[in-house]
Backbone as numpy.savetxt, mean C-alpha at the origin, in Angstrom:
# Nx Ny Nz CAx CAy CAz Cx Cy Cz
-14.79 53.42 -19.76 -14.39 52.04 -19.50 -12.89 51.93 -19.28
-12.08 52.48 -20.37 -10.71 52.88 -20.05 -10.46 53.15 -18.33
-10.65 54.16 -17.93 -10.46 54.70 -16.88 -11.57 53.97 -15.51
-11.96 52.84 -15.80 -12.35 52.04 -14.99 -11.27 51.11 -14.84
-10.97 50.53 -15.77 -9.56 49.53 -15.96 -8.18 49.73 -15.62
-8.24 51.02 -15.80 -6.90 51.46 -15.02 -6.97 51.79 -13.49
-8.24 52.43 -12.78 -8.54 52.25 -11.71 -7.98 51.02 -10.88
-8.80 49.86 -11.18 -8.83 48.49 -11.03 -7.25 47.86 -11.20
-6.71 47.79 -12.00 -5.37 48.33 -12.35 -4.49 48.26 -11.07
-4.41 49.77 -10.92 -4.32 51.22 -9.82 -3.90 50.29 -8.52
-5.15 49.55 -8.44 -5.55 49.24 -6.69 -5.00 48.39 -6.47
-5.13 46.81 -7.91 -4.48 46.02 -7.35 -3.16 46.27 -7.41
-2.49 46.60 -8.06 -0.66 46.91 -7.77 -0.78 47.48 -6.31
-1.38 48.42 -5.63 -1.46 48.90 -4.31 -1.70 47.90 -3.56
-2.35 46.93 -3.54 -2.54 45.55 -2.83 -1.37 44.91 -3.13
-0.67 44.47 -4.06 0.36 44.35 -4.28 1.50 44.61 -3.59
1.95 45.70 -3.77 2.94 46.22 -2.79 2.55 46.23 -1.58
1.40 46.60 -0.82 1.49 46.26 0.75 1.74 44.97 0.99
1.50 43.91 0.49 1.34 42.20 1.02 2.70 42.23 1.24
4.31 42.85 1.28 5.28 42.10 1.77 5.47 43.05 2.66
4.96 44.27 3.42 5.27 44.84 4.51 4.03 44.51 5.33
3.03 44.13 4.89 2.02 43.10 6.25 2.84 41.92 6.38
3.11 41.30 5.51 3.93 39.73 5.84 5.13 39.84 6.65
6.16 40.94 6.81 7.15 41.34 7.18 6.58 42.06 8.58
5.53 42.49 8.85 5.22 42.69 9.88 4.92 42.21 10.71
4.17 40.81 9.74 3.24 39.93 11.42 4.38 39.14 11.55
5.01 38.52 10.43 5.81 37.63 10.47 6.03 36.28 10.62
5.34 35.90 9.61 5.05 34.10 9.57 6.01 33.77 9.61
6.54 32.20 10.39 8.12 31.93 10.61 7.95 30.78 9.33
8.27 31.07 8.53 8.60 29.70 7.69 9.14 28.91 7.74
10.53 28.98 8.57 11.42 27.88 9.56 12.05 28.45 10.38
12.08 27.78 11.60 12.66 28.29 12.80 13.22 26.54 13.12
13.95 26.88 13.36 14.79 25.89 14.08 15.60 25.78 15.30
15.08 25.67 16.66 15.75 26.12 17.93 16.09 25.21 18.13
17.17 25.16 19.12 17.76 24.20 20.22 19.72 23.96 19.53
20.04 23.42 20.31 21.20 22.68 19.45 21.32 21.03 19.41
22.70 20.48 20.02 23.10 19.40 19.75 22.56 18.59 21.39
23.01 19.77 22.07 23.00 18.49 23.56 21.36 18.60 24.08
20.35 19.68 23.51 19.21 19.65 23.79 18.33 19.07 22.71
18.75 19.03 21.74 17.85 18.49 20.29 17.23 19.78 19.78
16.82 19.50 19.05 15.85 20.42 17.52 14.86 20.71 17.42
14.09 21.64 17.77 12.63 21.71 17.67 12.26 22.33 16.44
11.10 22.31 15.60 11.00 22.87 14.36 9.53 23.47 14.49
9.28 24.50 13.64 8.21 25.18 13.93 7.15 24.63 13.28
5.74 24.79 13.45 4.45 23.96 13.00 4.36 24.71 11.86
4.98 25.26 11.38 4.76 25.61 9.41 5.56 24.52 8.94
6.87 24.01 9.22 7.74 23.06 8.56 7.22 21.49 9.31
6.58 21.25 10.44 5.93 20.51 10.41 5.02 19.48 9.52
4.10 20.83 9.30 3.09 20.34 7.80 3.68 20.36 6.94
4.81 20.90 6.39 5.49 21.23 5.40 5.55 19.04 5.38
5.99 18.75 5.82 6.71 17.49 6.40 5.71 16.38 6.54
4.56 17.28 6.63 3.30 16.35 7.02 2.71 15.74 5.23
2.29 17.09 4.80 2.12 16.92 3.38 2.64 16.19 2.74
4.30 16.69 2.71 5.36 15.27 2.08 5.09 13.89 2.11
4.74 13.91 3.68 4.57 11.99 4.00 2.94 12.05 3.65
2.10 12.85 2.81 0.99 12.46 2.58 0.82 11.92 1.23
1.72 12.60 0.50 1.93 12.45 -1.03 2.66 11.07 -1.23
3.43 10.64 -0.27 3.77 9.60 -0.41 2.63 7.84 0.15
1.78 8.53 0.61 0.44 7.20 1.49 0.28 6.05 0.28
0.03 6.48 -0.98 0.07 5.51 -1.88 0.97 4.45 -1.87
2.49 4.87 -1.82 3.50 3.84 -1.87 3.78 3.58 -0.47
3.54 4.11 0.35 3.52 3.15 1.53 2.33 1.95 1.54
1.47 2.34 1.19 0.55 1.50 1.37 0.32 0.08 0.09
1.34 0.58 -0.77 1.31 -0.49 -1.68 2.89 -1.54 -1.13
3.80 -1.09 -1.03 4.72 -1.39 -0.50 5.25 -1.84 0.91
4.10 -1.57 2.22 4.29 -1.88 3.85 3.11 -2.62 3.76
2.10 -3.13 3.16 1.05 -3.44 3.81 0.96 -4.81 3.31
-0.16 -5.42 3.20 -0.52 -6.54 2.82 -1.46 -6.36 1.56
-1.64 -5.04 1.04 -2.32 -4.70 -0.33 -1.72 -5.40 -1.98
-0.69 -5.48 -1.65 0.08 -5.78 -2.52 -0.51 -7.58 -3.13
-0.38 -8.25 -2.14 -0.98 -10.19 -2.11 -1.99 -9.75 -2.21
-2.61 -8.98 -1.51 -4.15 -9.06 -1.58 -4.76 -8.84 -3.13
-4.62 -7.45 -3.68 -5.04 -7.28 -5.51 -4.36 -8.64 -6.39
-3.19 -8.48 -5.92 -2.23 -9.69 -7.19 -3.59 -11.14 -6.94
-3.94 -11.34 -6.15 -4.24 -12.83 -5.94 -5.96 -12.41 -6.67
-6.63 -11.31 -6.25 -7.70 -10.74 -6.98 -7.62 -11.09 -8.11
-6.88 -10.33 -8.74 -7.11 -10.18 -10.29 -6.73 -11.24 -10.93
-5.68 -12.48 -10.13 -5.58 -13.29 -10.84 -7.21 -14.16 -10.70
-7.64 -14.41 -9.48 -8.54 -14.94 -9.41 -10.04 -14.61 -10.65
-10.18 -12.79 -10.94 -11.29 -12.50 -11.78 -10.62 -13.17 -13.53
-9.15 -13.53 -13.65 -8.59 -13.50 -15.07 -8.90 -15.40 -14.73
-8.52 -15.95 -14.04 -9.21 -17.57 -13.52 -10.59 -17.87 -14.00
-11.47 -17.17 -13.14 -12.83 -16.93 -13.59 -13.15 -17.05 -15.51
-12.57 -15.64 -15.76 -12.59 -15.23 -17.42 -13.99 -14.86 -17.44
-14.06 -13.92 -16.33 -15.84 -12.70 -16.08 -15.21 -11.63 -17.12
-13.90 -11.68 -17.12 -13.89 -9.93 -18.10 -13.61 -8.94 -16.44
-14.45 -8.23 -17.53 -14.21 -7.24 -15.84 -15.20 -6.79 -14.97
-15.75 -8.09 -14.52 -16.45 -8.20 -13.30 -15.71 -9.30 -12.45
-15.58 -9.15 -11.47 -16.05 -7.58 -10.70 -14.93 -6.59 -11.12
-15.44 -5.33 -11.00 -14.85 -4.21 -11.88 -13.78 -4.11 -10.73
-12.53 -3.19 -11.50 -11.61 -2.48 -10.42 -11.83 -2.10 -9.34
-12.82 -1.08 -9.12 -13.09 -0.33 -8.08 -13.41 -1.30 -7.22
-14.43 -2.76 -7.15 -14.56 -3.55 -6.20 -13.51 -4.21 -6.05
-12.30 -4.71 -6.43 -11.32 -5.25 -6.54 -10.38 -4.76 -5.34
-10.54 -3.00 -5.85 -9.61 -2.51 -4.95 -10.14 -2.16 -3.84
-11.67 -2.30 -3.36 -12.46 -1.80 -2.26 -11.84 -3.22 -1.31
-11.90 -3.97 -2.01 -12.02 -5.30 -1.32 -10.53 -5.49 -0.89
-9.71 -5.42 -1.57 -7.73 -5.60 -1.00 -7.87 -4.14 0.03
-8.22 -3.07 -0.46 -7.93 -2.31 1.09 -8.52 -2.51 2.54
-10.24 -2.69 1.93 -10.78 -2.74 3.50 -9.85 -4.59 4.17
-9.50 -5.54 3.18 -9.09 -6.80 4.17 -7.92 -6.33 4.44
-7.03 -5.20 3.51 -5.65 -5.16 4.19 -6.27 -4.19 5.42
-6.64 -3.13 5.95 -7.17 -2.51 6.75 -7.24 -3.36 8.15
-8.65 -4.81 8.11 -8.27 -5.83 8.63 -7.12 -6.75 9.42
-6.41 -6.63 8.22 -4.89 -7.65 8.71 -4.27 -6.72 9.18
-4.20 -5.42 9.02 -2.79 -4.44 9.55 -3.51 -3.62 10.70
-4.65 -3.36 11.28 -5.14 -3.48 12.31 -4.30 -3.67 13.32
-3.76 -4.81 13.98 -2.90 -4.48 14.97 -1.36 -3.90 14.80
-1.23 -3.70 13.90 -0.40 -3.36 13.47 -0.50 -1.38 13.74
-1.24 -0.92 13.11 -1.92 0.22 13.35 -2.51 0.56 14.67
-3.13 -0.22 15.11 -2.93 -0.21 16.74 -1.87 -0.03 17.55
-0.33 -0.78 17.51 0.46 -0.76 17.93 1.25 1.01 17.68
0.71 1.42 16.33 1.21 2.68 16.11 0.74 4.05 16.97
-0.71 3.49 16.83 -1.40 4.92 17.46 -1.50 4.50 19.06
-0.63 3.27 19.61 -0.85 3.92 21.39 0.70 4.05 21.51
1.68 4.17 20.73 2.61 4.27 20.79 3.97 5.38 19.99
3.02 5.55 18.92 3.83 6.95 18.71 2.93 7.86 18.15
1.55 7.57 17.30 0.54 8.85 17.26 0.00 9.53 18.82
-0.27 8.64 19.77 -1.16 9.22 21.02 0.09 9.98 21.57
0.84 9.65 21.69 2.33 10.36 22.71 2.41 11.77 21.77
2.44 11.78 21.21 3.08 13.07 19.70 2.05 13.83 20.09
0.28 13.31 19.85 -0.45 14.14 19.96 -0.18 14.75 21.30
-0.16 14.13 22.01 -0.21 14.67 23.59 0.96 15.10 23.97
1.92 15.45 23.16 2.87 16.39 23.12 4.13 15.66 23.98
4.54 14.35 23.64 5.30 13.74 24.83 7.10 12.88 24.20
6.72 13.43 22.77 7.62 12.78 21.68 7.37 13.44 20.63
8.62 14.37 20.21 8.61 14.45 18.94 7.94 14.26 17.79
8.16 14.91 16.51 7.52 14.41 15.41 8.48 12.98 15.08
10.06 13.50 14.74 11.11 12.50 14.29 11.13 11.27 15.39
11.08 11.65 16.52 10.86 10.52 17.48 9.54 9.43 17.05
8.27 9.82 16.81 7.35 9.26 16.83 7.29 8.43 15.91
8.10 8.99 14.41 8.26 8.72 13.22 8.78 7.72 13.52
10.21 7.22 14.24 11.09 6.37 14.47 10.45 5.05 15.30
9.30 5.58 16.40 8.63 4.65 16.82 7.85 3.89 15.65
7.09 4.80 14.87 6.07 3.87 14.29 6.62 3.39 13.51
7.76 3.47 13.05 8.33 2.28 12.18 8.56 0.72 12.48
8.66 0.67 13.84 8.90 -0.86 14.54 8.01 -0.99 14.48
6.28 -1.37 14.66 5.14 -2.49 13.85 5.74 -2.61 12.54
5.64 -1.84 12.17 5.72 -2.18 10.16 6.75 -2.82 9.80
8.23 -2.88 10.67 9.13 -3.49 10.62 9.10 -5.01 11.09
8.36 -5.00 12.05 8.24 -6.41 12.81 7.01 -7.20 11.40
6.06 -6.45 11.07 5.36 -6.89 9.93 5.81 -7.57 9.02
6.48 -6.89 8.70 7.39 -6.79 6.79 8.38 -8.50 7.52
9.08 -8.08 8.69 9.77 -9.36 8.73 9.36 -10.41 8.49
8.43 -10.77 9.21 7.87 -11.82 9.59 6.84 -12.64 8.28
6.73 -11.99 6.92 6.64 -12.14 5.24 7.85 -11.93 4.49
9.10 -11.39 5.02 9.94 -11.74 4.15 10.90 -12.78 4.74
11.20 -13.23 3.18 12.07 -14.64 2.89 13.23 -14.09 3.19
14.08 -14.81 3.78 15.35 -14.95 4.48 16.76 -14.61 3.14
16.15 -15.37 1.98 16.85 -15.28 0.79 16.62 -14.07 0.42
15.95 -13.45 0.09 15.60 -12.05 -0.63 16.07 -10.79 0.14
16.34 -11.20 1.74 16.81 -9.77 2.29 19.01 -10.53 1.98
19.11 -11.33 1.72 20.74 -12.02 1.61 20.82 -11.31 0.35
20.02 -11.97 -0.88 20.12 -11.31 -2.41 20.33 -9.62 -2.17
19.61 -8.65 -1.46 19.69 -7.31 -1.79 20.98 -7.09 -0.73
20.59 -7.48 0.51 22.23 -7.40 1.24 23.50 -7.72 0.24
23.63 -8.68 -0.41 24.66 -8.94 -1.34 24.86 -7.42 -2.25
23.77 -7.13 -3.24 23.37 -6.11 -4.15 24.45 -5.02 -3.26
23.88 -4.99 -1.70 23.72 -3.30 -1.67 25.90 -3.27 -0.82
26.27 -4.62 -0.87 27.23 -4.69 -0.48 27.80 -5.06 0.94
26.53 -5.02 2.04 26.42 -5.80 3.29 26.74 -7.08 3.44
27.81 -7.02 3.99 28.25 -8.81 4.40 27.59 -9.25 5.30
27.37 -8.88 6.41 26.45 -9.82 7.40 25.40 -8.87 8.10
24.43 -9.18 8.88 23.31 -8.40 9.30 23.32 -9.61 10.65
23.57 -8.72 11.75 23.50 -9.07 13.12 22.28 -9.58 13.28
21.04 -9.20 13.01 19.74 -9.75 13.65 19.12 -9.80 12.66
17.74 -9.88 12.70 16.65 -9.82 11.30 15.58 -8.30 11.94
16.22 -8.33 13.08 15.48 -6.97 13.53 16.22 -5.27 13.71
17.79 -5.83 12.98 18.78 -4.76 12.23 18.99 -4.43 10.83
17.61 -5.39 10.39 17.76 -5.26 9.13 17.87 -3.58 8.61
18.48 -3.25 7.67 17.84 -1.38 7.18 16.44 -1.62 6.31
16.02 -0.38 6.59 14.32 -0.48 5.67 15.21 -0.31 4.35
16.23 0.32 3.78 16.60 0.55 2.38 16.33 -1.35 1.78
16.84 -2.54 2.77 16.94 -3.65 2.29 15.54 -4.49 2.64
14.88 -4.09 3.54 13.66 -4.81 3.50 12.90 -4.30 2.87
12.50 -3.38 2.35 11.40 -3.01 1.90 11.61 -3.38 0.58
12.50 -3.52 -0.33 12.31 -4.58 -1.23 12.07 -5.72 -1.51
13.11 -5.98 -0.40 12.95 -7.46 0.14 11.31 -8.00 0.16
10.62 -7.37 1.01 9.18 -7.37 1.51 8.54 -7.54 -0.04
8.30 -6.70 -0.66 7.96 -6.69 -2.19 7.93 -7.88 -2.98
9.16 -8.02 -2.81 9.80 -9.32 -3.47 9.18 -10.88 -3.24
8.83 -10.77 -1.95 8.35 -11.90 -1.06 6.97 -11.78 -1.15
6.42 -10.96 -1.44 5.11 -10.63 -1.55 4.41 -11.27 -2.88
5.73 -10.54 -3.90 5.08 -10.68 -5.28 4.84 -12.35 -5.67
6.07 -13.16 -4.51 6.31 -14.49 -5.40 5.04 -15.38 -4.39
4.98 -14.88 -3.12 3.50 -15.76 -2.47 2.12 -14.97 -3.02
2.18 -14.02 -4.11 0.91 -14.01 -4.50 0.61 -14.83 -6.06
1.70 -14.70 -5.96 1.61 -15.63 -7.67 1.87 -17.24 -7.33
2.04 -17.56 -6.18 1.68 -19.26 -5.36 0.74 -19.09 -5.16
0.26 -18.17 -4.55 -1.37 -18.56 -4.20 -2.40 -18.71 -5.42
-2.09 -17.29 -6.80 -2.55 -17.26 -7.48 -2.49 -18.72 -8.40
-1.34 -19.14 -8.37 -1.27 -20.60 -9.20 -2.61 -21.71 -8.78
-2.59 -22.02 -7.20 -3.41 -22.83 -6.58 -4.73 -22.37 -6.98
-4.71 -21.27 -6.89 -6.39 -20.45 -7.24 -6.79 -20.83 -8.76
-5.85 -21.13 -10.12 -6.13 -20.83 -10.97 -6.38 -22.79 -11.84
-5.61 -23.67 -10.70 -5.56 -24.76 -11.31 -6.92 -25.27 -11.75
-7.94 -25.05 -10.96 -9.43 -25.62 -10.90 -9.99 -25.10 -12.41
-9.82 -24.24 -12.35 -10.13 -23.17 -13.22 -9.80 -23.68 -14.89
-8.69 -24.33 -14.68 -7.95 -24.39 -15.89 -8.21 -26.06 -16.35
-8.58 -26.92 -15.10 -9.09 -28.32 -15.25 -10.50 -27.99 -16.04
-11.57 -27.72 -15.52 -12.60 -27.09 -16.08 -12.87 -26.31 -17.46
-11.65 -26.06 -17.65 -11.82 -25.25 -19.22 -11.22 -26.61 -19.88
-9.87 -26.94 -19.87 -9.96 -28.20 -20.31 -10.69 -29.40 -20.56
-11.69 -29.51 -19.78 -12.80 -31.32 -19.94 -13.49 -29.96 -20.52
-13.78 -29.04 -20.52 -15.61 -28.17 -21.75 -14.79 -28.20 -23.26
-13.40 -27.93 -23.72 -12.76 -27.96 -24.94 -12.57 -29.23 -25.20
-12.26 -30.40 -24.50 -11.79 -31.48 -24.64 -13.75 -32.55 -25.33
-14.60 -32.04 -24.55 -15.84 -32.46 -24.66 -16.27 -31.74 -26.13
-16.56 -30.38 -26.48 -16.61 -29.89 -27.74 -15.90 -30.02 -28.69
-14.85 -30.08 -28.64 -13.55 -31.06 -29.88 -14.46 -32.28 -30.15
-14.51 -33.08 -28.92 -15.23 -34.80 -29.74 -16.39 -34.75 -30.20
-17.14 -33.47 -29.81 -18.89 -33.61 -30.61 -18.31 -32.70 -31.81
-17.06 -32.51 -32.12 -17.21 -31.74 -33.74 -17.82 -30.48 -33.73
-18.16 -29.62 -32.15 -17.96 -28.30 -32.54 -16.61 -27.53 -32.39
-16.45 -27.37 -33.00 -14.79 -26.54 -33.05 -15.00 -24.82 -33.21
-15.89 -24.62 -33.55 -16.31 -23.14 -33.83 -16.97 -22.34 -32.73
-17.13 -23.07 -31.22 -18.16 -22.77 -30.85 -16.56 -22.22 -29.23
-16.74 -21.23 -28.74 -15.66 -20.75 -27.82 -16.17 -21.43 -26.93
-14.70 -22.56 -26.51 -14.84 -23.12 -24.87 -15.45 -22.47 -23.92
-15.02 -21.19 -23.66 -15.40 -20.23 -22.66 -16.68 -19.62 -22.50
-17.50 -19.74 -23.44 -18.57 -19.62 -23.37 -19.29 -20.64 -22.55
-18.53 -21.82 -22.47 -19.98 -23.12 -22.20 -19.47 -23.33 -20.67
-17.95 -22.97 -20.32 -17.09 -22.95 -19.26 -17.28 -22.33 -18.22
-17.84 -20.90 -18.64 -17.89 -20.07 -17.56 -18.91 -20.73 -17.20
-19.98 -20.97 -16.98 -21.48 -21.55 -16.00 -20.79 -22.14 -14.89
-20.22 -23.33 -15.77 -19.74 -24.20 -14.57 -18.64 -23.90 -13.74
-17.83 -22.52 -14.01 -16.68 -22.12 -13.29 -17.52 -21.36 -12.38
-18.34 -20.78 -12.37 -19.43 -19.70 -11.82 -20.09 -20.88 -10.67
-20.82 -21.91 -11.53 -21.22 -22.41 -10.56 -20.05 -23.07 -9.41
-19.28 -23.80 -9.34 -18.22 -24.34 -8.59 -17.98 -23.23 -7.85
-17.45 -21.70 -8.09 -17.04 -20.87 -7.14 -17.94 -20.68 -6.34
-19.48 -20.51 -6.40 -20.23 -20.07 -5.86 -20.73 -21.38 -4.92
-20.46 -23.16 -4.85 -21.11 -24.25 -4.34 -19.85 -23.85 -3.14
-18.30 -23.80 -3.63 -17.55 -24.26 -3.07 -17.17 -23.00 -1.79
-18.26 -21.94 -1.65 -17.83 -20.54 -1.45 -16.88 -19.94 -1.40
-16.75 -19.52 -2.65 -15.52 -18.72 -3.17 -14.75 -18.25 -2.52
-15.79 -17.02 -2.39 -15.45 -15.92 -1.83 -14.88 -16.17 -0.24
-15.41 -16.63 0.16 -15.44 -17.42 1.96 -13.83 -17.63 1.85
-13.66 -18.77 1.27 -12.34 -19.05 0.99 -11.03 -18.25 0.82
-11.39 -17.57 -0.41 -10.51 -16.81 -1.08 -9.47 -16.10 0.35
-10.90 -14.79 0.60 -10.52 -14.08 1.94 -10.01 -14.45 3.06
-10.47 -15.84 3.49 -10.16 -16.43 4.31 -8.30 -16.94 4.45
-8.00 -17.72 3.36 -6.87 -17.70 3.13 -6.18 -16.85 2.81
-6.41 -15.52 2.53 -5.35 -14.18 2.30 -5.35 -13.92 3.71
-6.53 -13.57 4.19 -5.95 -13.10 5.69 -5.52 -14.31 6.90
-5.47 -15.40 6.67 -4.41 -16.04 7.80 -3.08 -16.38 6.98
-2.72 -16.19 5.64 -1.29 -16.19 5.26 -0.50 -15.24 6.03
-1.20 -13.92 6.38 -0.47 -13.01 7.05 -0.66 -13.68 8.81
-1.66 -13.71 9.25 -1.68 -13.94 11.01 -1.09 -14.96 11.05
-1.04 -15.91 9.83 -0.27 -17.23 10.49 1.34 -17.13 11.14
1.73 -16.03 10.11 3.33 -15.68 10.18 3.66 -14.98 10.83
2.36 -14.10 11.34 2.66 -12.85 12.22 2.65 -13.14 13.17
């Protein structure tokens, strides 16, 4: 058994040592970088993906931060904590439901990307960094057109910018907070409007059980029916969606 193990051993160190004179032979380019200044930069398809991966690890915070996902969950969850279901509908429908409507609303938006800097790139007619630079103008024209005029002045102030020539020179370092910002405070308006009904209704079921002298008995128990029923006469849901997705087309 000994002398099986050292065998085994033996071979792999021999596998070992060949793997950097095959690698040195075929010669994978791990970066190549041709061209200079007056022709531009070409980079090789290993640092490509290298580059690709990067911007994959990052899809989460783009997509919580460029899109319309952001209003969409905030106004959700205030709406299921309105309700007072607990947690129905569970997360996972929560979040099925803010991606596929943001999906929806950013649609042309995403359109505008892929006949304009994914189809060209693929078809070899623009750069990676070029394409990159294209598809940033939808998302830019997006983000504008939801953020408040005050909130890109507040971070311009912050970041030390005195004036900004256009609203379409804005830097992404200042809108994309900006955007956030504007996001967070029209989902918690909408969420307010969403929650008033909600909160009339729990009030007259506590206000009604106080005067019959049950005091022991949880408002919310006798509340939810009739909050259940009202969402469901007045179609909730119809609504809800309805008004998240023309807050964005209206502005866009």
């Amino acid at each position: 058994m000994a002398n099986v193990i050292s065998r085994i051993v033996l071979l792999l160190t021999g596998l070992l040592l060949m793997l950097p004179a095959q690698a040195q032979s075929v010669g994978i380019p791990a970066l190549n970088v041709s061209g200079g200044a007056a022709d531009g930069q070409s980079y090789s398809v290993t640092l490509e993906i290298l580059a690709l991966m990067t911007v994959l690890t990052l899809l989460p915070a783009i997509l919580l931060m460029m899109t319309s996902f952001t209003r969409i969950i905030i106004v959700l969850a205030i709406l299921r904590q309105a309700l007072g279901t607990a947690s129905t509908p569970s997360n996972q429908i929560l979040l099925g439901l803010a991606l596929f409507l943001s999906l929806f609303i950013m649609s042309p938006v995403l359109q505008q990307v892929n006949d304009k800097a994914l189809q060209p790139y693929i078809q070899e007619q623009v750069s990676a960094f070029e394409a990159l630079k294209i598809a940033t103008v939808p998302f830019k024209t997006f983000m504008l057109a939801q953020t408040r005029e005050t909130d890109i002045r507040m971070f311009a102030d912050i970041a030390g910018i005195e004036s900004i020539d256009s609203p379409e020179s804005t830097p992404m370092r200042l809108l994309l907070p900006a955007f956030v910002t504007s996001e967070l405070k029209t989902a918690f308006q909408i969420g307010f409007m969403v929650f008033i009904p909600f909160v009339i209704i729990d009030l007259v079921v506590a206000s009604v059980l106080m005067s019959m002298g049950m005091m022991m008995l949880s408002p919310l128990i006798i509340s939810l029916p009739f909050k259940l029923m009202l969402f469901v006469l007045v179609d909730g849901w119809s609504l809800i969606m309805g008004t998240l997705a023309s807050s964005f087309l209206v502005n866009a």
